[in-house]
Structure formats: C-alpha cells, structure tokens
Coordinates of C-alpha atoms in Angstrom, one line a residue:
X1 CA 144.6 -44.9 117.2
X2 CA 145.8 -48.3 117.9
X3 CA 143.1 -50.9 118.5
X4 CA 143.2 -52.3 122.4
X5 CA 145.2 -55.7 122.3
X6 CA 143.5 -58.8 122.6
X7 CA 145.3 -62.0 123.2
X8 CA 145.0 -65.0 121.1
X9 CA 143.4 -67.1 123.8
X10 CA 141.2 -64.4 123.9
X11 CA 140.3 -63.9 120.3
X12 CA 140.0 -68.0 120.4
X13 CA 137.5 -67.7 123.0
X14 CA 135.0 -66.0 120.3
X15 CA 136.0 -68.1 117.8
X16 CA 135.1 -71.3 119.6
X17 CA 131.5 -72.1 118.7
X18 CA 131.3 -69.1 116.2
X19 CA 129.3 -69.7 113.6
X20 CA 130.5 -66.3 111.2
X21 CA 134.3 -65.5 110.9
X22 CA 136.2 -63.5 113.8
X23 CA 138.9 -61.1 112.6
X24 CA 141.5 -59.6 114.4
X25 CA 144.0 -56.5 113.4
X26 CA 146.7 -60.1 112.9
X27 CA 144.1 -60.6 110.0
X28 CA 145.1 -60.2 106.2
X29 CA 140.8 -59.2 106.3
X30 CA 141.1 -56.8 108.7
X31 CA 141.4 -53.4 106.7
X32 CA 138.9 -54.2 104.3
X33 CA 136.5 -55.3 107.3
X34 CA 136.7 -52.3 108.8
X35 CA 136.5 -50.1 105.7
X36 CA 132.6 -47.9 105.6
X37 CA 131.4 -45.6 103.2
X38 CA 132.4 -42.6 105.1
X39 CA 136.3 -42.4 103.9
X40 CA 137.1 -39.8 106.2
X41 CA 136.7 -42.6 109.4
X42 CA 139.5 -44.3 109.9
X43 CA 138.8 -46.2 113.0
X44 CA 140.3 -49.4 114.1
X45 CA 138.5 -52.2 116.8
X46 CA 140.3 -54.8 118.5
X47 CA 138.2 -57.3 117.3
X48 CA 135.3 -57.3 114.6
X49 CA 132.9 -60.0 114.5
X50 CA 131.0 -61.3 111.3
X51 CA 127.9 -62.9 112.7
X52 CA 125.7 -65.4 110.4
X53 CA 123.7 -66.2 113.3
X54 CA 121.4 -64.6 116.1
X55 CA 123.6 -67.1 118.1
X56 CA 127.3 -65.3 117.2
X57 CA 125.3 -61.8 118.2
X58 CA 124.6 -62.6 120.8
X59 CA 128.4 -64.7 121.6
X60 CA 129.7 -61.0 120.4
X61 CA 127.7 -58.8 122.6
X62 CA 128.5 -60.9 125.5
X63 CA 132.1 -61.1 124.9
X64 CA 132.3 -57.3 124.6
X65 CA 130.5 -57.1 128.0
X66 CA 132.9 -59.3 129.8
X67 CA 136.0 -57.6 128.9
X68 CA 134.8 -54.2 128.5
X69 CA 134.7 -53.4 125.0
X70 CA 133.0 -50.7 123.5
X71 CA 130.1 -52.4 121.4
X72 CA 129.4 -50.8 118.0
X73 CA 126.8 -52.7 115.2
X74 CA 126.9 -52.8 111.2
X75 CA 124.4 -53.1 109.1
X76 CA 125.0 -51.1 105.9
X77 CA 127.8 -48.7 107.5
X78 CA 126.3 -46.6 105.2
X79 CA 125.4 -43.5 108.3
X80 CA 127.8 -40.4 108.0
X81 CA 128.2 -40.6 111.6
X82 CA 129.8 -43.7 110.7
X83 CA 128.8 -45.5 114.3
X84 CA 129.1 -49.0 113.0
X85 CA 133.0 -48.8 114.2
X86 CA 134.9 -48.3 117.6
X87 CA 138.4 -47.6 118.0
X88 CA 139.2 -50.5 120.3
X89 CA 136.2 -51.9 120.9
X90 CA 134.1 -54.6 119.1
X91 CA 132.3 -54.6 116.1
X92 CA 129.3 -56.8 116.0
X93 CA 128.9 -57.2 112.0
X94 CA 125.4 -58.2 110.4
X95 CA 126.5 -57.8 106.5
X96 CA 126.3 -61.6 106.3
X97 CA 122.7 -61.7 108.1
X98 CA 121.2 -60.6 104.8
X99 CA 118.6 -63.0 103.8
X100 CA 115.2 -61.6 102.5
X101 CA 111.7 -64.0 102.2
X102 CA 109.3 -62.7 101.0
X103 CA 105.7 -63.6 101.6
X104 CA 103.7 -62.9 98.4
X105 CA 100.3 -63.4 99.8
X106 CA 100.6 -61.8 102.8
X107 CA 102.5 -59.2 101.2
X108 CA 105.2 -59.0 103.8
X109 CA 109.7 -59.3 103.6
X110 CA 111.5 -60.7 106.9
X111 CA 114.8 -59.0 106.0
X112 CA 118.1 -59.8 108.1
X113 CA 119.8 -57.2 110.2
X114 CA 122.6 -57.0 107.4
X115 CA 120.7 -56.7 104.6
X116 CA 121.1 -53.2 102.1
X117 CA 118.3 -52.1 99.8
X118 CA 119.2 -54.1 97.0
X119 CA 119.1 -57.3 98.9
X120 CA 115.2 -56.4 99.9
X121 CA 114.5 -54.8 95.9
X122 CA 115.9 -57.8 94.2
X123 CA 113.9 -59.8 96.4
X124 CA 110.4 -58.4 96.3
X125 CA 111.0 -57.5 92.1
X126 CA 109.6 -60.7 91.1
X127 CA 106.1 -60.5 92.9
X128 CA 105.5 -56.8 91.9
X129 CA 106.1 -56.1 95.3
X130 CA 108.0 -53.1 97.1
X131 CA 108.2 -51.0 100.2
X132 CA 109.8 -47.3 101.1
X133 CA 113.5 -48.1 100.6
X134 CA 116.5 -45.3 101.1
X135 CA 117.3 -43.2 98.1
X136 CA 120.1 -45.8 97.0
X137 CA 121.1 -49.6 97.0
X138 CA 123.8 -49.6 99.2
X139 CA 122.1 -48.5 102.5
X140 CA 121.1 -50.8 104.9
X141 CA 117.4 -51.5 106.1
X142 CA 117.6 -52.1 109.3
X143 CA 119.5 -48.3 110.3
X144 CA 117.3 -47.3 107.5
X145 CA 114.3 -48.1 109.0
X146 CA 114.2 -47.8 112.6
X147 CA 116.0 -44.1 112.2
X148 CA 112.5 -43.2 110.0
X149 CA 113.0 -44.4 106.8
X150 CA 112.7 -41.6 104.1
X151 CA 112.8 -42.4 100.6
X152 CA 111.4 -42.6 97.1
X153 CA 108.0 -44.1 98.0
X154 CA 107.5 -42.1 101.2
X155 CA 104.6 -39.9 99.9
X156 CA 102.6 -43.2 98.2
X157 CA 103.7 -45.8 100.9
X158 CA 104.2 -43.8 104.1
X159 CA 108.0 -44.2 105.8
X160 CA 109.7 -47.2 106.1
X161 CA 108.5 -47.7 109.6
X162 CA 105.6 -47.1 109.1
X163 CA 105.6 -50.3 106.9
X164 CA 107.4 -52.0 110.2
X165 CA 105.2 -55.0 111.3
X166 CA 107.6 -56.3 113.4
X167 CA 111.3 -56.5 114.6
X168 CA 113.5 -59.3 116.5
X169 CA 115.9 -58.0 118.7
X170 CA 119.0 -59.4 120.6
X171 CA 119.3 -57.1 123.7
X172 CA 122.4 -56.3 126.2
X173 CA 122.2 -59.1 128.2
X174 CA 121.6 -61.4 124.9
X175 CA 118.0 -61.7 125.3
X176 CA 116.0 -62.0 121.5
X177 CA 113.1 -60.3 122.2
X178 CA 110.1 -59.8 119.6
X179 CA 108.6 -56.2 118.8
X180 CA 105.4 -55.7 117.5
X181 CA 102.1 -54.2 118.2
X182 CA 101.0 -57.0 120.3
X183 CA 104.1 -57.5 121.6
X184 CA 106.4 -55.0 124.2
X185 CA 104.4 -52.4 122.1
X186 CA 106.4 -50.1 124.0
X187 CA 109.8 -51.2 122.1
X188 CA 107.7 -51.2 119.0
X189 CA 107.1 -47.6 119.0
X190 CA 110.2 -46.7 120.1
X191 CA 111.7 -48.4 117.2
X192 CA 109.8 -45.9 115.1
X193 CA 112.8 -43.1 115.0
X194 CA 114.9 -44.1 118.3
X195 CA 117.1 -46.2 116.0
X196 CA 119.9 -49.0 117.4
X197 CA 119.3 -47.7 121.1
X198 CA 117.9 -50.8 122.5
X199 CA 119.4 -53.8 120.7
X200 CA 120.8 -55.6 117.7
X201 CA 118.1 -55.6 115.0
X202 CA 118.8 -59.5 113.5
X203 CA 115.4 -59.2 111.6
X204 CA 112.8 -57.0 110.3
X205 CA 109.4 -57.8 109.2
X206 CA 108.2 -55.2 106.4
X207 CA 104.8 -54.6 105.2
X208 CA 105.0 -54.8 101.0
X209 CA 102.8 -53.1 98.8
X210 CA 101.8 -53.6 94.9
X211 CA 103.9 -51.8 92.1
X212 CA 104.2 -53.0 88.8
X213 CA 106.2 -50.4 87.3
X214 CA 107.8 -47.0 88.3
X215 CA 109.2 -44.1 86.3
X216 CA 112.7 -42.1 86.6
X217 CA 113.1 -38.7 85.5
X218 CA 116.5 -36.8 85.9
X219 CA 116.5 -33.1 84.1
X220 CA 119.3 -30.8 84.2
X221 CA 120.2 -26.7 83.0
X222 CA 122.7 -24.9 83.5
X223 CA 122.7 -23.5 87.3
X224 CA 121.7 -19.7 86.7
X225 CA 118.3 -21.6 85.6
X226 CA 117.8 -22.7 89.3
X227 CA 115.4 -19.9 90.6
X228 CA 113.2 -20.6 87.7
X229 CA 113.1 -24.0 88.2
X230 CA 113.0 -24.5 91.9
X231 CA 109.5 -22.1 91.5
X232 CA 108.0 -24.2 88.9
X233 CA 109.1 -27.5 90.8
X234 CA 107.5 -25.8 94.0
X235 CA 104.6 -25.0 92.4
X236 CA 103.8 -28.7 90.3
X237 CA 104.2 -30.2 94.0
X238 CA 101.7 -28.1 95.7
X239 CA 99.0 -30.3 94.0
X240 CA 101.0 -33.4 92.6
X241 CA 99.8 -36.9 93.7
X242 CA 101.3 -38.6 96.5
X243 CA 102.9 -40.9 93.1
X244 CA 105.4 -37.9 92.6
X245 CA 108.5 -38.5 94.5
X246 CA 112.4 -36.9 94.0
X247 CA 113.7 -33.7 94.8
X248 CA 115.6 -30.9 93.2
X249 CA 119.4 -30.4 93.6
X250 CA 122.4 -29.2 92.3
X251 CA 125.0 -31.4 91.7
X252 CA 128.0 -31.8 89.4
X253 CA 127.0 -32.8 86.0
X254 CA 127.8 -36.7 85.5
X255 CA 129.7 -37.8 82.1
X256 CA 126.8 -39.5 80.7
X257 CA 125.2 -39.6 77.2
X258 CA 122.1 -37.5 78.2
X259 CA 124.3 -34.7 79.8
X260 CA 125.4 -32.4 77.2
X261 CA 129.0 -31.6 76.9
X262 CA 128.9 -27.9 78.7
X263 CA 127.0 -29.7 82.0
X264 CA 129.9 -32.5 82.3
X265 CA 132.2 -32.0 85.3
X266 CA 130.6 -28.8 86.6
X267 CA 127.5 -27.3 88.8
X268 CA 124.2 -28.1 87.2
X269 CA 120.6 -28.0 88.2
X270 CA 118.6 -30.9 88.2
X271 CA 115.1 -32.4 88.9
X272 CA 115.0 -36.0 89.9
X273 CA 111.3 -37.0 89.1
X274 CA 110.6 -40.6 90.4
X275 CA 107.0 -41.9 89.9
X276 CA 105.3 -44.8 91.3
X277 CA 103.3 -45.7 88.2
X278 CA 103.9 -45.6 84.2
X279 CA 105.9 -43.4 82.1
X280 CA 103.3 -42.3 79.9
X281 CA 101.2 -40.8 83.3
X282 CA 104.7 -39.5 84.8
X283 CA 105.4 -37.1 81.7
X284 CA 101.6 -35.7 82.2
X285 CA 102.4 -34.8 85.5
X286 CA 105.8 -33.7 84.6
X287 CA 104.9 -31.6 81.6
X288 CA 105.0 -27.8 83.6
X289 CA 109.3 -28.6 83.7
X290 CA 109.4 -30.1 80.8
X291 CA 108.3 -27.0 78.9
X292 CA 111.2 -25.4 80.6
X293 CA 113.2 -26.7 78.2
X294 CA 115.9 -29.1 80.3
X295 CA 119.0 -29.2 78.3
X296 CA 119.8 -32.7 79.7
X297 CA 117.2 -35.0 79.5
X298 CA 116.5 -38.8 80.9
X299 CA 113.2 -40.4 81.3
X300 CA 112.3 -44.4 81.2
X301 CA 110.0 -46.9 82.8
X302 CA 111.8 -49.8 85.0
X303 CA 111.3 -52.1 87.6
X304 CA 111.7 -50.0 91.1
X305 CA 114.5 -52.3 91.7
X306 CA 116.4 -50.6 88.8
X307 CA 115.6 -47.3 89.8
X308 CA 116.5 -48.0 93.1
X309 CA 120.3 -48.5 92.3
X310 CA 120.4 -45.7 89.0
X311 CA 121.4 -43.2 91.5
X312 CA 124.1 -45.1 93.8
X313 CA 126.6 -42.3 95.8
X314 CA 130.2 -43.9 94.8
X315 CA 131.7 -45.2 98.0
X316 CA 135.6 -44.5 99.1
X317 CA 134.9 -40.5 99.6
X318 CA 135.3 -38.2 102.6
X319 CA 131.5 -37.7 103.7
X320 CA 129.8 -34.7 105.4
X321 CA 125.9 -34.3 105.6
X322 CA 123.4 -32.3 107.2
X323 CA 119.6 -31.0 106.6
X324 CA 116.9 -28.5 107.7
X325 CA 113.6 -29.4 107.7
X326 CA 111.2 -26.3 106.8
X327 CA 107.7 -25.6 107.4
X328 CA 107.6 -23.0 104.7
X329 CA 109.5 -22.1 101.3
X330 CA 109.1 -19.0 100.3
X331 CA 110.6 -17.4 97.2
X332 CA 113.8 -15.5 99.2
X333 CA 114.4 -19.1 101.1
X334 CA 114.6 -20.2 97.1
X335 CA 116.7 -17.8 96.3
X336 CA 119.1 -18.3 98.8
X337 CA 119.3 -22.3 98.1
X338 CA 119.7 -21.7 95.1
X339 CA 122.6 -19.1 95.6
X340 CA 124.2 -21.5 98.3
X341 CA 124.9 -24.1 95.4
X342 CA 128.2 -22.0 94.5
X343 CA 130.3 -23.1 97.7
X344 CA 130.0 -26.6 96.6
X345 CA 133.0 -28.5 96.1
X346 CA 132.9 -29.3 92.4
X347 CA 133.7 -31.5 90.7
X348 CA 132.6 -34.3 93.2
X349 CA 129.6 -36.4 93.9
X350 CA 128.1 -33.6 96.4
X351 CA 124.8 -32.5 96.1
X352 CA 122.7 -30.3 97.2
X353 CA 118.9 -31.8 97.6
X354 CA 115.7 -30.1 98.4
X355 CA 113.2 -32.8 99.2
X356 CA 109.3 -32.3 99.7
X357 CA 107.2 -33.8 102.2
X358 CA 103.2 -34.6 102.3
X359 CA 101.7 -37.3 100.9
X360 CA 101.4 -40.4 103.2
X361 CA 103.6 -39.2 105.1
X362 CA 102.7 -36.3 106.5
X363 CA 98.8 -38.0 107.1
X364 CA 99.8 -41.2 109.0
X365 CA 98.3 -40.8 112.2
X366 CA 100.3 -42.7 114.3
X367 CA 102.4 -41.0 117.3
X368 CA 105.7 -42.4 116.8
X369 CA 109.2 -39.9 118.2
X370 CA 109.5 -38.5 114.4
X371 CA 108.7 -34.8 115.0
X372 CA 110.2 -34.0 111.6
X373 CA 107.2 -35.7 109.6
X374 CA 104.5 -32.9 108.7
X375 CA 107.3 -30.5 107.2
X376 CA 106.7 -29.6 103.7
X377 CA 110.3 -29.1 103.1
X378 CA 113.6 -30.5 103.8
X379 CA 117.3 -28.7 102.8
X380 CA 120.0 -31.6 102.3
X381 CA 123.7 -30.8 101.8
X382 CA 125.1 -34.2 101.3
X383 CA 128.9 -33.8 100.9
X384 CA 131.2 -36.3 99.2
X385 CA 134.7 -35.3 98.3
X386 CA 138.1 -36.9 97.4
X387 CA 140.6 -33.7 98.9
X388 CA 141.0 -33.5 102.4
X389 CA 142.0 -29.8 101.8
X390 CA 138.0 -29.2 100.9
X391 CA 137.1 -31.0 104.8
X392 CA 136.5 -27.2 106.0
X393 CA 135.1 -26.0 102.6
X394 CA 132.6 -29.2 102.6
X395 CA 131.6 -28.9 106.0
X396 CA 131.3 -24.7 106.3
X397 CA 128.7 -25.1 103.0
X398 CA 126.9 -27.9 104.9
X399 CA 126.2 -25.3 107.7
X400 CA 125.6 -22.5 105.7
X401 CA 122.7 -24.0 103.7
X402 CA 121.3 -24.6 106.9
X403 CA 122.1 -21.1 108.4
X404 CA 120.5 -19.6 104.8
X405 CA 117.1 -21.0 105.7
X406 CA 117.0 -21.3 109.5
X407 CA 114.2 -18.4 109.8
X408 CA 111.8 -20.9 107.9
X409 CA 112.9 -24.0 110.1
X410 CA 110.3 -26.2 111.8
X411 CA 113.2 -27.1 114.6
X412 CA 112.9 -31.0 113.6
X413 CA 115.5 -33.3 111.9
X414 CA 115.9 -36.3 110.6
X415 CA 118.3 -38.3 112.2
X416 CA 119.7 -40.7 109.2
X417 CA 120.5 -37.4 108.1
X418 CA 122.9 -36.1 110.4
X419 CA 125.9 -36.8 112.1
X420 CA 127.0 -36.1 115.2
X421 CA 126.0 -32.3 115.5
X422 CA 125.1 -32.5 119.6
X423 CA 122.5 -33.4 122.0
X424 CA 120.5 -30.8 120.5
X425 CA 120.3 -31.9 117.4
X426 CA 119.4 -35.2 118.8
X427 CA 116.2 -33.9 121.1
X428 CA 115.3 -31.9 118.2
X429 CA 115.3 -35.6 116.1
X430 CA 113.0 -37.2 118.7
X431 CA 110.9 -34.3 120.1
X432 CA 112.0 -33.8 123.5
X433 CA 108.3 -34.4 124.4
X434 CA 109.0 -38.1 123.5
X435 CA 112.5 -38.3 125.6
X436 CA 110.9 -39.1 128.7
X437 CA 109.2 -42.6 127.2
X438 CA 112.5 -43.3 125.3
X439 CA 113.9 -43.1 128.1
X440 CA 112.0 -45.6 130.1
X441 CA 112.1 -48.0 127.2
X442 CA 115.7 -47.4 127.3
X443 CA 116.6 -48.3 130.8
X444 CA 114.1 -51.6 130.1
X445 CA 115.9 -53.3 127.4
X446 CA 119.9 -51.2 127.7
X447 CA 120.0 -49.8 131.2
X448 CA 123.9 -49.9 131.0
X449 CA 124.0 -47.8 127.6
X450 CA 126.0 -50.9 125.9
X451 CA 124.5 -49.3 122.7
X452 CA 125.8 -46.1 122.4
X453 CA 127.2 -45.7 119.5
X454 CA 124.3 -44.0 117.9
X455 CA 121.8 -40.6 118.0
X456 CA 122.1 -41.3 122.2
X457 CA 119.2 -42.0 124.6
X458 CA 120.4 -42.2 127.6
X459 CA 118.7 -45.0 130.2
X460 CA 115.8 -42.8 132.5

C-alpha cells in the first residue's frame, strides 16, 4: 500500500525544532527505516520519526494527532505482530533513545524506550549486575517488559516486570507522566502486562540483582530421541532450583563444531540448560540428561551478557509464532509435541520450544493482568522461514501444536507471544476479570485509542 502523501511543508513542520532525524518515503533512509524483524511485513508510513528526545515524542505524537495519522511506536520491532509500523500513518521511533545508567549501589538500570537487551546486558556486565531479559539481544525492553517479560532468569528473578520500579510515560495529549508505586499506582499496575496501551514508554526504571557468573548448556539427539528426553527433562524440573532456566525444543541442527555432521541442516532435539550460577554446580544438576548420552554437546561458563546473545534468531525471515500455556503435561501431551515436530519447515531457524514455569514466578504475589503466570507449562512454535510457499505450512503447524495440547490448556497466554489471533486471545492475555480496570486506566491516560496498534484495550 502506498503511504498517505505528506507535503514538504508539512514534513518541514516536524522537522523544525526536531531534535532526531524525520524521514520521509523521498528519503534514500526510508526502506531500511521501516525494515523489522518480521520479513513478511511490508508496511509503509507516510512519515517515520527518529526521536532522541522525550521532546521529538512528544512533537511526533502531536503532529500525528493534528493531521490524523495513525500512531504506531518502535522500540525493538522485534513483536511478530509487528505493530511498530502503519501503512500511512506515523511511526514514532525510540531506537535512538537507548541509553542505559546504571546505579550500582542501588542496584537499579534507567533504560530508554529504544533500548534492546544488549544495550541493558552490556551495561549492567561490569557491576555483576543483571535482570530478567528476553531470550535474545535483539529484543527490546520496553515491549519486553511491560507485555510480561519472560525470559532466562524468570524462575531466579521473577518477570521483567516484576523487576519494574518505575516507568516515564509521554501520553496522547503529550503529557510525561511518572508511574510507580507511589505514583498513578493505577498506571503502574497496568503496565504490568497491558503493554503500549497507554503511552510512549521513553524510560524504564529496572530493579538489578547480583550474578557473577551463569552457565549455557545446549544438548542435541537425533529427533526419534525426543519422547525420552522430554520425560527425563520433565522429570529433573519437577524439583530443580529456581537457578535452572531453558527449555526443550526441536529445531534444525546449526552447522557448528559441537553438532555432529548427521544433526547439521535437519530436525534435532535439543535441551537448552541455562543456569544462573557456575558451571561446575550446573553439570550436577544437569547430570540425569547428560547420562542420556547427547550426541551434540556444548556447555561453558560466561558472563550473562554472552549468554544472552549466543542464541540470537537471525533477522530478515518471514515470522509466525504462537503458544499454549498448560496447567498440566502428561506423557500423551509429550508425545504428541513431540510428534508435532515433523511439520516443521526444515531447514530454517524455526523451533519448537517447550518452556517451564515455577520458580519466582509462579510465587510473586502481586495481582498484576498476567493470568498466564502459575502455568507449569508453556508450548511455543516460533516460525521463521525464508519461502513464502511454506506461509501456510508455517502457520497450519503453529496452530496444530496448539490444537495437540488444547485439552491440558490453562486458557491463559502470553501476549509477547502472539500475534494478532483476535480479541479472544487478547482477554484470555489479560484475564477478562482485569478488563474492566484496564479499561478505566485506559480511558484516563488514551481515551481516544491513539495507541492502538497493539494487544487492544479499548477506553471504558
């Protein structure tokens, strides 16, 4: 679709007193601004704006306004759903708000609205200091975080939000407004899951917690060995400590010097072990898989920066994901995961992840709209793929995996997780118990829906 046509005086308007850089479809930057990681979105605004300052947010929400453009925000434009563009309408960029201090004594980050993972790792490395970050570099915190925030670190350090001290804000009407607990508490908790509803997240205030070191583990076998190993991986994290993070998956086997030659460039089965401590304790605890003999086998100690960005999903491929969240796993919902795995499109960087829960996550009290929290279990077909011939192969798997263990669902999703898959899906992300006090929140701080372009809550 051809973007809506802005004139030059208009585009000169925004660029008058515009800190950032204002680029228009004219612009030789224009394709490679508009470019996410979702290759299948091929949208195109009439104007995107590359805000350094809370200042050029709020200049870009309030020329949107004026002339009627649909507002969408970047941070990472990392999200399947791939919200952070609009054909025709304006795109209100953070990626150059990325600035991280870190506080070492109060053991806190203030990270800009445009700031990925590896922007808040590398930052907080040198003090020994980290917090729940996604399961890559490349995504960005602020999305990240106030969609949930599930990770590595969840079961030691609780969700991302939960580690959320506070949040600055530029609202509709281009008002920067402070969240916090003694602050429009109300905003505060709906931050906790209600993602970019109710403004432009310029900064983030994240609490930071001691970790020296941290431990990677990726095992593989050949696929038929997947039964076996989901069991045994069931059973080591029915009492492992709330250290053990990862998941298992099948994926296509990387070209790598731990990957022997018959895994490379076909399905495989894999454990990824993560650990937040030392290697030496992390083998202990991972010593009931080990002794299933993994024919692939990669284990080291690094800084959780490192690990962080190990396991980075190559951008510039077509993207479908989906999940189910389970409140039980059984050994015929194993069974069929496991079976799943086939309809795959392989070779590609899909994968096909089986995550548990618990830990600090499941035990953090607080009453924020993440109904998804206390499940055990969550099914993740994360699609990537090169051929848009596979789009209906990539998608129909994504389904399936769900449909294979929808008698075991708790209802609940993760938002970060999903695309658009309905209003449904949506309630069932928030708890429809909670919809009512989004609501409200919603009609104080965005009661013309500017911010729409997201898992919608629509003002009271």
């Amino acid at each position: 679709m051809a973007p809506h046509v802005l004139d030059d005086a208009a585009v000169d308007a925004l660029r008058s007193g515009f800190t950032g850089e204002v680029v228009a479809p004219e612009d030789p930057s224009y394709d490679e601004s508009r470019t996410l990681f979702n290759a299948m979105i091929d949208r195109r605004p009439s104007v995107i704006a590359l805000c350094e300052t809370v200042d050029d947010v709020a200049a870009a929400i309030r020329f949107g306004r004026e002339r009627g453009l649909e507002v969408a925000v970047r941070g990472g434009g990392h999200s399947v759903a791939s919200n952070a563009l609009s054909d025709g309408g304006i795109v209100v960029d953070l990626r150059r708000m990325h600035a991280v201090v870190v506080d070492p004594a109060a053991r806190t980050a203030r990270v800009g609205g445009g700031a990925t993972m590896s922007h808040l790792d590398r930052a907080t490395q040198p003090f020994d200091l980290v917090t729940t970050g996604g399961r890559v570099s490349t995504t960005g915190v602020g999305g990240f975080t106030l969609g949930g925030g599930s990770g590595w670190l969840e079961r030691k350090f609780g969700l991302a939000c939960d580690n959320l001290a506070e949040a600055e804000l530029m609202t509709a009407d281009g008002t920067l407004v402070r969240a916090a607990e003694d602050e429009n508490p109300e905003l505060f908790w709906a931050l906790h899951g209600g993602g970019g509803n109710f403004g432009v997240a310029t900064s983030l205030t994240l609490r930071l917690h001691p970790l020296p070191a941290a431990t990677l583990a990726v095992l593989l076998w050949p696929p038929d060995a997947g039964p076996e190993v989901l069991r045994a991986y069931r059973t080591l994290l029915a009492s492992a400590p709330d250290e053990v993070g990862g998941g298992m998956l099948f994926l296509t086997g990387p070209p790598e010097e731990f990957v022997p030659e018959h895994l490379v460039g076909t399905l495989a089965c894999a454990v990824v072990f993560t650990y937040a401590g030392t290697a030496d304790v992390a083998r202990e605890v991972l010593e009931p898989l080990l002794a299933l003999a993994p024919q692939g086998r990669l284990m080291a100690e690094m800084p959780y920066a490192d690990l962080q960005s190990m396991l980075d999903d190559p951008p510039g491929y077509r993207n479908y994901w989906s999940a189910e969240y389970l409140d039980d796993f059984p050994d015929e919902a194993a069974d069929r995961f496991c079976a799943r795995a086939r309809d795959m499109v392989v070779p590609s960087p899909s994968q096909q992840m089986l995550f548990p829960g618990g830990g600090a996550v499941a035990r953090a009290p607080a009453d924020y709209p993440l109904p998804w929290r206390r499940a055990p279990w969550v099914a993740h077909p994360f699609g990537l793929w090169a051929d848009p011939a596979d789009d209906e192969r990539a998608r129909r798997w994504a389904h399936d995996v769900r449909a294979d263990l929808r008698q075991w669902s708790s209802g609940a999703v993760y938002l970060n997780f999903i695309g658009d898959e309905g209003e449904g899906r949506v309630i069932a992300g928030l708890g429809a118990h909670n919809l009512g006090r989004l609501a409200r929140v919603k009609t104080e701080f965005d009661p013309e829906n500017v911010f729409r372009l997201n898992h919608n809550i629509e003002p009271g």
